[in-house]
Short mmCIF file of C-alpha atoms in Angstrom, two decimals:
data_model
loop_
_atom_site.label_atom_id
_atom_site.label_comp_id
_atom_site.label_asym_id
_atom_site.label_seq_id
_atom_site.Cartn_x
_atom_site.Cartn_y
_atom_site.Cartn_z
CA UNK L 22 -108.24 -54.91 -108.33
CA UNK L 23 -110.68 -53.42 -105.97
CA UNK L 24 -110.38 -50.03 -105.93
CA UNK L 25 -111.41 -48.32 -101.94
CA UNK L 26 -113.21 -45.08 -101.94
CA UNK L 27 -111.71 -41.75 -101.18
CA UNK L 28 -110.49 -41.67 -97.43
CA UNK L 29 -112.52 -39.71 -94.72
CA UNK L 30 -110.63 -37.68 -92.59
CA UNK L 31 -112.74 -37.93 -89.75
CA UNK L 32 -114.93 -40.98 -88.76
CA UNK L 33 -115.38 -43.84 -86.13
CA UNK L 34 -112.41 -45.38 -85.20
CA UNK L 35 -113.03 -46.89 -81.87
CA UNK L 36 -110.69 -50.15 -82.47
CA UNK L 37 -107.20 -50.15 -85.07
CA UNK L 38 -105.92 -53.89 -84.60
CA UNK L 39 -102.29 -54.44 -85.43
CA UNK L 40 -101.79 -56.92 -87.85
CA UNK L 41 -98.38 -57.72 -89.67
CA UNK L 42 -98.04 -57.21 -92.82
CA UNK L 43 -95.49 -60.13 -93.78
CA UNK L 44 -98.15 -62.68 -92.38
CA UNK L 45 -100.56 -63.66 -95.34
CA UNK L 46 -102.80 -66.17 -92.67
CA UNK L 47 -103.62 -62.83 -91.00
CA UNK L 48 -103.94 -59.84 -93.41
CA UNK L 49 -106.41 -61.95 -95.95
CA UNK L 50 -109.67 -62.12 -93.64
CA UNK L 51 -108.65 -59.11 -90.92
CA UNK L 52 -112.11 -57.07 -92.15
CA UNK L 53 -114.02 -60.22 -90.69
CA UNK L 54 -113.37 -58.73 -87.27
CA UNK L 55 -115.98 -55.97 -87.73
CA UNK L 56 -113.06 -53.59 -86.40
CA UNK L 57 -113.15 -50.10 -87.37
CA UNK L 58 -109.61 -49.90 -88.80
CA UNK L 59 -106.74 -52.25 -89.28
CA UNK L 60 -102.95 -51.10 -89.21
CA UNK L 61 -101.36 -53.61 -91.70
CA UNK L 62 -97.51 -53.26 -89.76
CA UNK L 63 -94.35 -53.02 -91.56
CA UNK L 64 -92.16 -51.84 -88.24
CA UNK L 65 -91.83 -53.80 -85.32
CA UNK L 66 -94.20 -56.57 -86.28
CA UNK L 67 -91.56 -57.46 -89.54
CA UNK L 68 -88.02 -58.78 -89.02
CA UNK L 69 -85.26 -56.58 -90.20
CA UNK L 70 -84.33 -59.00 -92.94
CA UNK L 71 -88.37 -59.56 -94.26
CA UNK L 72 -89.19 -55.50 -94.74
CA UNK L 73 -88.82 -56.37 -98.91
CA UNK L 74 -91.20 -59.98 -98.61
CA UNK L 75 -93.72 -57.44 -96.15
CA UNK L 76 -94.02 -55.03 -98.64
CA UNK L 77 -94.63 -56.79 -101.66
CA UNK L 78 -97.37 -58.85 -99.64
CA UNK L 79 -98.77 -55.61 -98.46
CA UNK L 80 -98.94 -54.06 -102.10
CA UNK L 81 -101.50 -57.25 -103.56
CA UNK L 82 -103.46 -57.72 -100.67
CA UNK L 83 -103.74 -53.65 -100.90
CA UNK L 84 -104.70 -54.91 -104.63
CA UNK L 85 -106.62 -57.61 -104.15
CA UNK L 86 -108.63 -57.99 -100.60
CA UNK L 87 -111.84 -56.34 -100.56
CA UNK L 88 -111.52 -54.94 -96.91
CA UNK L 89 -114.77 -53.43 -97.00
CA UNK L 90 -116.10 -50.61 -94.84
CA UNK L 91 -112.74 -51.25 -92.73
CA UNK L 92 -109.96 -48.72 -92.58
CA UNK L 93 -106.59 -50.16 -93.96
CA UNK L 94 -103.58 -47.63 -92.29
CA UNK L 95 -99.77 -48.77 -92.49
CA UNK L 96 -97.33 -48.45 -90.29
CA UNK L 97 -94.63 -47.23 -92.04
CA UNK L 98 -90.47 -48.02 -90.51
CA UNK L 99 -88.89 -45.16 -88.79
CA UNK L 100 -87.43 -41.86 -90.22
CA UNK L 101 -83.81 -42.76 -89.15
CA UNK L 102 -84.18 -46.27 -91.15
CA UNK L 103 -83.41 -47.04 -94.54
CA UNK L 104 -87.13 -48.24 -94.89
CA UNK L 105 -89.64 -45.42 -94.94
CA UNK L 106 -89.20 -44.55 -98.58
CA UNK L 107 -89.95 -47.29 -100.50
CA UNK L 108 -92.89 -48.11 -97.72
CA UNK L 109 -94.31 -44.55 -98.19
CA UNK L 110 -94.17 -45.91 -101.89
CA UNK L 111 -95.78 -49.20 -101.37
CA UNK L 112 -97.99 -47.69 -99.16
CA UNK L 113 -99.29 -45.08 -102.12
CA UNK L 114 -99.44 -47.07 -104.85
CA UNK L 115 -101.82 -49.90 -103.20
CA UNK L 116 -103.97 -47.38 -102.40
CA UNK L 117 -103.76 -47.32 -98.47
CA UNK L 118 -105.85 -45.31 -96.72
CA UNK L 119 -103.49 -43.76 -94.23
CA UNK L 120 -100.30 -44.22 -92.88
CA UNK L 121 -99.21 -44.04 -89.76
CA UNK L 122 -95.59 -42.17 -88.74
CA UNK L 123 -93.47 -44.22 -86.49
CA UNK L 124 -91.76 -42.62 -83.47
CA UNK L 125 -93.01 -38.91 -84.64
CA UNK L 126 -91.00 -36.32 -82.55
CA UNK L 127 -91.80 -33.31 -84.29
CA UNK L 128 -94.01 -31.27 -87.16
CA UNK L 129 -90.55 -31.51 -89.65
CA UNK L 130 -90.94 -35.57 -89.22
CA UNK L 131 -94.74 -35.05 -90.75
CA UNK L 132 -93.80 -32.57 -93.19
CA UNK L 133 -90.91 -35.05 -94.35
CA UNK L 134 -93.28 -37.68 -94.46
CA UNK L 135 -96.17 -35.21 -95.96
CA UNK L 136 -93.80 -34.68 -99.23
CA UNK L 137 -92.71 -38.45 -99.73
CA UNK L 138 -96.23 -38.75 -100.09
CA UNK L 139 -97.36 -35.99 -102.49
CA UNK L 140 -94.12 -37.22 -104.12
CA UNK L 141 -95.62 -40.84 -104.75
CA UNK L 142 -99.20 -39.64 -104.99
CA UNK L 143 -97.73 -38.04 -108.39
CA UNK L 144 -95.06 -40.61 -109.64
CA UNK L 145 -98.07 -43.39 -109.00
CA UNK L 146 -101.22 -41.28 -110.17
CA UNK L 147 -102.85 -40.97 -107.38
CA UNK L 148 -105.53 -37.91 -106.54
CA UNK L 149 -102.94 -35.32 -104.38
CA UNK L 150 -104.07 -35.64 -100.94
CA UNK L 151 -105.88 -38.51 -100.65
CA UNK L 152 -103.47 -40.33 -98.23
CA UNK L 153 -103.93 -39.56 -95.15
CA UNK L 154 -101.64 -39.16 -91.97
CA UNK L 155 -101.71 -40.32 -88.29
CA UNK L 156 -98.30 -39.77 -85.70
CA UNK L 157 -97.31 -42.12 -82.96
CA UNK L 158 -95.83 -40.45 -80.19
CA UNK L 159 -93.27 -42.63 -78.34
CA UNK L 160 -91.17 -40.79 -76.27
CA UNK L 161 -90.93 -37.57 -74.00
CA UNK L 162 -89.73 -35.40 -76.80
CA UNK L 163 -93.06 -36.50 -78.94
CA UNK L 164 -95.38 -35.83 -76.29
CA UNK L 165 -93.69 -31.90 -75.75
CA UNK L 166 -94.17 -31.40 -79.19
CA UNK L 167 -98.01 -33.31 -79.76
CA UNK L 168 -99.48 -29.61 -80.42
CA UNK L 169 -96.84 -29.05 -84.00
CA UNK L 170 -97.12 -32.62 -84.51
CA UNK L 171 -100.83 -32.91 -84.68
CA UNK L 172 -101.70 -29.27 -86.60
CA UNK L 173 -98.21 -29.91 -89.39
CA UNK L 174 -100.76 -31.19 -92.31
CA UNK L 175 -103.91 -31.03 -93.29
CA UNK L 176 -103.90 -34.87 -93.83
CA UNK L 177 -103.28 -35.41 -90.04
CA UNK L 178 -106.86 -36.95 -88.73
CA UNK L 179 -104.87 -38.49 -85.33
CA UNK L 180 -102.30 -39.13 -82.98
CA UNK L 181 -101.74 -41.99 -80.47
CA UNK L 182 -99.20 -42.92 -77.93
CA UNK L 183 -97.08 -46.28 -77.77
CA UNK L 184 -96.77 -47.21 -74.91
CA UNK L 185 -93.96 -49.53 -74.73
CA UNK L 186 -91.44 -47.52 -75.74
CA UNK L 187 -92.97 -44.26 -73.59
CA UNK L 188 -92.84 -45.57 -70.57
CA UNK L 189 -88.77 -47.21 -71.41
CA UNK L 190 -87.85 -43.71 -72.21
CA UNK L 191 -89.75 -42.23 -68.71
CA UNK L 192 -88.10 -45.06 -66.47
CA UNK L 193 -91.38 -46.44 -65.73
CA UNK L 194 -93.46 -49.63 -66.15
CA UNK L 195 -97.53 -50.36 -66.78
CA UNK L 196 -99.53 -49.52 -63.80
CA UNK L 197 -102.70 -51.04 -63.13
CA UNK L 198 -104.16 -47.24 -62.44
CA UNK L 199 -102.57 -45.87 -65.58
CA UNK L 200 -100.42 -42.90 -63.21
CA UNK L 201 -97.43 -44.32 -65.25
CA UNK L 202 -99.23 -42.56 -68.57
CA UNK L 203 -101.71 -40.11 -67.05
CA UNK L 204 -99.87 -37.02 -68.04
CA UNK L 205 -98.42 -38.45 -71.20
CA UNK L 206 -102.04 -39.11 -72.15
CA UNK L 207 -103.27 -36.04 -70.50
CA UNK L 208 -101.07 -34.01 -73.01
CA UNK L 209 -101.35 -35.81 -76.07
CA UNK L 210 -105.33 -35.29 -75.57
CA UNK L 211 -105.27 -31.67 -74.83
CA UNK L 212 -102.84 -31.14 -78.12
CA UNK L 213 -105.26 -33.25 -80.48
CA UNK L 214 -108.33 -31.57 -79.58
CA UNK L 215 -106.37 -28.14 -79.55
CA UNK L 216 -105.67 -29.23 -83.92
CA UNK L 217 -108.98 -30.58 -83.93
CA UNK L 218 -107.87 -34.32 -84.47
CA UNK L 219 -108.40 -37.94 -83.33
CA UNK L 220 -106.75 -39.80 -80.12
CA UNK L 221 -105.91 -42.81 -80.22
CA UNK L 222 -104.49 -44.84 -76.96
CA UNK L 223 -101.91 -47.41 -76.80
CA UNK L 224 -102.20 -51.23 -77.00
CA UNK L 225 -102.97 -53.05 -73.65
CA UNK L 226 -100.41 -56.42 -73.99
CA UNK L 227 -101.40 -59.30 -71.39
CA UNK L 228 -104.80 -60.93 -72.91
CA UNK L 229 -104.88 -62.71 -70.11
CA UNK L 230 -105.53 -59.92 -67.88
CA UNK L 231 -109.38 -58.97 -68.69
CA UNK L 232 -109.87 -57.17 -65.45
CA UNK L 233 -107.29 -54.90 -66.11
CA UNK L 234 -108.14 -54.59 -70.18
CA UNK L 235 -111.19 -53.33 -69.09
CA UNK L 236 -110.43 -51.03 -66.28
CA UNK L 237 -108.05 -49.16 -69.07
CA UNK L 238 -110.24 -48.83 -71.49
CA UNK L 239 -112.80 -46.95 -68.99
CA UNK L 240 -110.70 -44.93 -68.21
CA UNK L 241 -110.06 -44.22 -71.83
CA UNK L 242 -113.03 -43.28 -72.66
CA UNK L 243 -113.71 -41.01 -69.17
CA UNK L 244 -110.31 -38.73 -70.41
CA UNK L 245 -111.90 -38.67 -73.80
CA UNK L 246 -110.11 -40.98 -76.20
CA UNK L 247 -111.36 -41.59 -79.42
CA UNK L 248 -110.37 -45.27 -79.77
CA UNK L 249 -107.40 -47.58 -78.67
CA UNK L 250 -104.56 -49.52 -80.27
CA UNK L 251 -105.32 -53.45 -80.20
CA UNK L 252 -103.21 -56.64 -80.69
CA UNK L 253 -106.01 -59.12 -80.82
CA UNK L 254 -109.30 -59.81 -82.24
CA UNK L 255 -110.87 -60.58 -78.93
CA UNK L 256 -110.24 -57.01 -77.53
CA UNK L 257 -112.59 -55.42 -80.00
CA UNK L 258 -116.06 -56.20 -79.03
CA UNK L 259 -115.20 -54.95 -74.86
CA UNK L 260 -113.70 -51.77 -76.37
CA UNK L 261 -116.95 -51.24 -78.82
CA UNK L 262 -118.81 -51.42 -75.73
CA UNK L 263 -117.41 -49.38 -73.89
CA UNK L 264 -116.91 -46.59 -76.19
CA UNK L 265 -121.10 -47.07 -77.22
CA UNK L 266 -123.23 -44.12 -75.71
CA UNK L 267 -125.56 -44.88 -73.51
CA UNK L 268 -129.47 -45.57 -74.31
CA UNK L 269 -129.99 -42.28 -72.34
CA UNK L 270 -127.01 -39.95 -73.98
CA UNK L 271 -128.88 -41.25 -77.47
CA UNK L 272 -132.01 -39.92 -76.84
CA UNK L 273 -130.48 -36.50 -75.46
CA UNK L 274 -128.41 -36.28 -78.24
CA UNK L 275 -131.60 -36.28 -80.64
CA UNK L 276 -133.69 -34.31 -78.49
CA UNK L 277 -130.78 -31.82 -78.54
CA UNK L 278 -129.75 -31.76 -82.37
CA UNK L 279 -133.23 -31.46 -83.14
CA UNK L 280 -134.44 -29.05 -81.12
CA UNK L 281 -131.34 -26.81 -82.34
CA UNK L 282 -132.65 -27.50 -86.06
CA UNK L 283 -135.97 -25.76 -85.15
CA UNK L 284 -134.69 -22.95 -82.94
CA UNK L 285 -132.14 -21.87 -85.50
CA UNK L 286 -134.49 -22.28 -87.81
CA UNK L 287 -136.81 -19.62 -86.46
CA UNK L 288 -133.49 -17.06 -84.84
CA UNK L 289 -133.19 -18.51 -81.73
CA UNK L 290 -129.66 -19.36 -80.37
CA UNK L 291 -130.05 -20.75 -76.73
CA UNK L 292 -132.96 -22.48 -75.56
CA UNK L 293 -133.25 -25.50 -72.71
CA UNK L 294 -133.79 -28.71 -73.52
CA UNK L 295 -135.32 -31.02 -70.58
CA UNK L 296 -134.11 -28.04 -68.08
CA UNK L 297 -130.94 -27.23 -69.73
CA UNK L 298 -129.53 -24.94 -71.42
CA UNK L 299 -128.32 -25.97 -75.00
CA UNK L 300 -126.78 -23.48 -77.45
CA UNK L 301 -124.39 -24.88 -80.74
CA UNK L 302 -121.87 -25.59 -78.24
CA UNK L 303 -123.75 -28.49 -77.94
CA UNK L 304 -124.19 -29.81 -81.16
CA UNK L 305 -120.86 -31.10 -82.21
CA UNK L 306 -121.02 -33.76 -79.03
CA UNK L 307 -124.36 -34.41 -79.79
CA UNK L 308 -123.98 -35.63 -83.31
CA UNK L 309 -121.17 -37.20 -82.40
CA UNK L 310 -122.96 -39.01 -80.24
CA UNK L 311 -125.85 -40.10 -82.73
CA UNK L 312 -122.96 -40.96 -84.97
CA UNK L 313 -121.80 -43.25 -82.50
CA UNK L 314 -124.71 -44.74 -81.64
CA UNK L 315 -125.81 -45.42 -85.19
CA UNK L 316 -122.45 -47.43 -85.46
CA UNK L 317 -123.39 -49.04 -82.54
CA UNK L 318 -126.80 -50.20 -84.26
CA UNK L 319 -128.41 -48.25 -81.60
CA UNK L 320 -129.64 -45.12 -83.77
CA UNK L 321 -131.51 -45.18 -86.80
CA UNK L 322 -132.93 -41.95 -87.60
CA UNK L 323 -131.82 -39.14 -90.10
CA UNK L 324 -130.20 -36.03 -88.07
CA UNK L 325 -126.79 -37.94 -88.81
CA UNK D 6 -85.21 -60.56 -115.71
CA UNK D 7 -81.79 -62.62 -115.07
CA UNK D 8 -82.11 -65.20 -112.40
CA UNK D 9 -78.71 -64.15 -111.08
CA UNK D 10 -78.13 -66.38 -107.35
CA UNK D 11 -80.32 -68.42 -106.04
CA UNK D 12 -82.73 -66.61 -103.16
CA UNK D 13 -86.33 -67.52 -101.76
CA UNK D 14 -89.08 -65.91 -99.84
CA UNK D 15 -92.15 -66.65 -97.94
CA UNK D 16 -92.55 -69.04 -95.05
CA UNK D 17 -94.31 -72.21 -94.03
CA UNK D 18 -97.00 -70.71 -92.28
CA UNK D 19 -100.19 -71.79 -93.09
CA UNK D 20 -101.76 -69.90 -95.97
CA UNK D 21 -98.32 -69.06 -97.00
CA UNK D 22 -96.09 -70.16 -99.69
CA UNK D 23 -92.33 -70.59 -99.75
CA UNK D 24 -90.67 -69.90 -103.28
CA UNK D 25 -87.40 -70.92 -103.99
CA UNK D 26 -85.57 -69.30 -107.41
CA UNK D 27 -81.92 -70.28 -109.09
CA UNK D 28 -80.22 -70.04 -111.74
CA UNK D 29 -82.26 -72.19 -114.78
CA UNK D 30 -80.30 -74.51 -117.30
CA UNK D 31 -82.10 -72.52 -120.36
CA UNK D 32 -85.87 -72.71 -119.46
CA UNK D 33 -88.65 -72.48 -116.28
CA UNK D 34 -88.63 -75.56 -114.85
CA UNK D 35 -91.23 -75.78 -111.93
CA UNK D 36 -91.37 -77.98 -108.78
CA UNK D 37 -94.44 -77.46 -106.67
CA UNK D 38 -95.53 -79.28 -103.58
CA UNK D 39 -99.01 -78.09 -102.14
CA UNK D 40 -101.08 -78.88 -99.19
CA UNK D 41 -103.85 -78.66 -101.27
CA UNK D 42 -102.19 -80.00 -104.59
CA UNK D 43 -105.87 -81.98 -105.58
CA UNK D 44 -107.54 -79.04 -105.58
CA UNK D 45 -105.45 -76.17 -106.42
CA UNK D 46 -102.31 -77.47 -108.50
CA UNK D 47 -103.04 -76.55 -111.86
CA UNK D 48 -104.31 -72.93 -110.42
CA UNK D 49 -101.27 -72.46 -108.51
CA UNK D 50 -98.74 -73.48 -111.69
CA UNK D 51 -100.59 -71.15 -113.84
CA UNK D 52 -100.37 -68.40 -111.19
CA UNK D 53 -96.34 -68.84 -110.60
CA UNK D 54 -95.81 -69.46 -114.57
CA UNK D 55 -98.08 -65.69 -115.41
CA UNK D 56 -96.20 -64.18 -112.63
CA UNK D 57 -92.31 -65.00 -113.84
CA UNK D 58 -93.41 -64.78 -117.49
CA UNK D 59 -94.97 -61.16 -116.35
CA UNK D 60 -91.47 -60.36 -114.60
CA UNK D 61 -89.58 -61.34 -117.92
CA UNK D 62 -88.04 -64.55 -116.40
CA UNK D 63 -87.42 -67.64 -118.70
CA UNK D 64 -84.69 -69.41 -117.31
CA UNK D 65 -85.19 -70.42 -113.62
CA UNK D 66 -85.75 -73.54 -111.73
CA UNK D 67 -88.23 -72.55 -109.30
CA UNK D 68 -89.57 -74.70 -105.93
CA UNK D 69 -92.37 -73.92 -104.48
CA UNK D 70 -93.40 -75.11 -101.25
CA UNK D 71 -97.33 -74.23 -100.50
CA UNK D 72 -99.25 -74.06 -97.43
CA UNK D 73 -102.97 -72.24 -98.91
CA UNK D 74 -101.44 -69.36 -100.04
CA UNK D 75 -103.95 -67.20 -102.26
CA UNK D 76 -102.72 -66.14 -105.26
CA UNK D 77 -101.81 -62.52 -104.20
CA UNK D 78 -99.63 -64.32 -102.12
CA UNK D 79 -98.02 -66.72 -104.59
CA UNK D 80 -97.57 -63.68 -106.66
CA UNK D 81 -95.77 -61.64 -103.79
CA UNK D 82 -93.73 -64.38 -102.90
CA UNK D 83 -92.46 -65.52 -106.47
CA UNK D 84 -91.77 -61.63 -107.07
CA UNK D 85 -89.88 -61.31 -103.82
CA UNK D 86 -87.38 -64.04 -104.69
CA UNK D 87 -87.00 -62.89 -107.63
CA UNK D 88 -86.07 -59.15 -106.70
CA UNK D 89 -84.08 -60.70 -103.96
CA UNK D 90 -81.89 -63.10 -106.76
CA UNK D 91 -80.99 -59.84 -108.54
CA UNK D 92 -80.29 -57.78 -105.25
CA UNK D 93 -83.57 -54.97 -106.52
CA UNK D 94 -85.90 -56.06 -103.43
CA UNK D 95 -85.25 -52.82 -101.33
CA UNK D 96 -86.24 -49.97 -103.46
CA UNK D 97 -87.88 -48.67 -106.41
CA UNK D 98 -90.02 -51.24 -107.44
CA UNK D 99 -92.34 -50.71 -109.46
CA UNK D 100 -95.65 -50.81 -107.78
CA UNK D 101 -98.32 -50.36 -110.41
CA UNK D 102 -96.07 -51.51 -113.42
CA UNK D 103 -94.42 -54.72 -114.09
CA UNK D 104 -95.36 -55.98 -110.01
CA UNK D 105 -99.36 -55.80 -110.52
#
């Protein structure tokens, strides 16, 4: 039994790779990936008639694989199936990290998933709280409603869109310049940082298309995504790249952090750094930064 | 637990295991076939025997058809069938209890 440490609500999560959970040839070695979180799937990924086999698999190699320093989330079935129950179960007594809510439309769907939870938390012994939560948005209604969605629960550390079923519901398909999803993803963004929460983006399907992979998740990062939604080991190392700070932001970053340690330090509020003004406005980006980069390998000091 | 129909789960994937349950004619009687039989055989008996005797079931003929599977794998796989024999795969199961 290897038991993980208590979740964090907030921390790097640049890459969450789908995995099924009723596949045993990919959920025993998924940490190898160096991703930052995997999402062990017991929705779309499982055949109607294999949800029981998935979640028994799911509860021992919750049990039994030593995932490391990765992030294990589930994907739990829909509210309107007769599945979510015994997977919010499953999902509690293995000891999963988070789960993530299926098709989310509004802040009642987290709060009926919020007291499943608590509910198992108690019937399996299980520190109250501890589990945490993340919504999928899939359709129009989900996207109106990010802002209730993403501030319901105290658990909530993110929200991402799925884009497959989005852009069914809007009449639309993938565009190469994302304008199918630009105010889908525009909105979700604004509603997560309004909570205080994580973004996540959706998957990008055709592997063979790296041009294109690459080109979306640049333009992820410029609209100020936390991480993306991946279907296949090889997407993770572009995506870590992309999402690294530059050698440049680094060293601002550290010359702003600790420059704001000595000025507050002796009263001051607003000083310049390099010609700028810097006041703690600045000092939530810039440790995220250095927080970045030292999961990058790129930063190695001790203001983070 | 009462072997009641016959049912199996799991797949032939590699590192997977397909288990097969029925009815037993007053015992566990056990046929395995393994791609990796030489190496693992006796481990993955002893894994399938622990896991029915663990689940109360003596009296089963059980066929398991293995492909790697690790033993949290075996295990989910001979409790699956199981479950599914007595129609109790869907809910309430007791994660943490008896399935550990």
């Amino acid at each position: 039994m290897i038991p993980r440490p208590k979740p964090e609500r907030f921390r790097l999560r640049r890459t969450m790779i789908f995995m099924s959970a009723q596949k045993p040839g990919l959920i025993k070695d998924a940490y190898i990936y160096g991703v930052d979180s995997i999402m062990l799937d017991l929705e779309d990924a499982v055949a109607e008639n294999q949800k029981d086999a998935a979640r028994f698999s799911l509860y021992h190699a919750l049990k039994t694989i030593d995932y490391g320093d990765t992030e294990v989330i589930v994907r739990i079935n829909g509210l309107d199936t007769p599945h979510w129950q015994e997977d919010i179960r499953v999902c509690v007594a293995g000891g999963a990290d988070g789960i993530r809510i299926a098709k989310c439309e509004s802040a009642n769907d987290v709060r009926t998933v919020e007291a499943a939870v608590e509910a198992a938390e108690r019937e399996f012994g299980v520190e109250v709280g501890r589990t945490l939560l993340m919504a999928a948005l899939e359709s129009p209604k989900g996207i109106l409603n990010a802002y209730e969605i993403c501030a319901a629960s105290d658990r909530m550390f993110g929200v991402a869109i799925s884009g497959g079923d989005f852009r069914k519901c809007m009449q639309t398909t993938f565009q190469r310049d994302g304008i199918d999803m630009v105010t889908a993803r525009g909105m979700m963004l604004m509603a997560a940082r309004a909570a205080g929460i994580q973004c996540f983006d959706t998957v990008f399907t055709n592997l063979d298309d790296a041009e294109g992979f690459e080109a979306e998740v640049r333009q992820n990062k410029a609209m100020g995504f936390d991480g993306k939604s991946l279907i296949n080991p090889k997407q993770i190392r572009l995506v870590h790249e992309v999402f690294a700070p530059t050698e440049k932001e680094v060293i601002q970053a550290e010359k702003i952090v600790r420059a704001y340690r000595e000025q507050s330090a002796a009263g001051v509020g607003v000083f310049t750094v390099d010609g700028k003004m810097i006041d703690i406005a600045f000092i939530p980006g810039a440790e995220r930064t250095l927080r970045l980069a030292r999961a990058c390998g790129m930063y190695e000091g001790d203001l983070v | 637990m009462e072997i009641l129909k016959p049912a199996m789960a799991g797949t032939l994937e590699s590192s997977d295991a397909q288990v097969t349950v029925e009815p037993g004619e007053g015992g566990v009687t056990l046929e395995l076939h393994s791609s990796v039989m030489n190496q693992y055989g006796r481990q993955i008996k002893a894994t399938v025997l622990e896991t029915l005797e663990r689940l109360g079931v003596d009296n089963v003929r059980v066929t398991v058809v293995d492909k790697g599977a690790l033993d949290c794998t075996l295990k989910a796989r001979v409790e699956c069938a199981v479950y599914r024999s007595c129609d109790m795969s869907q809910a309430n199961i007791p994660w943490g209890g008896v399935i550990r």
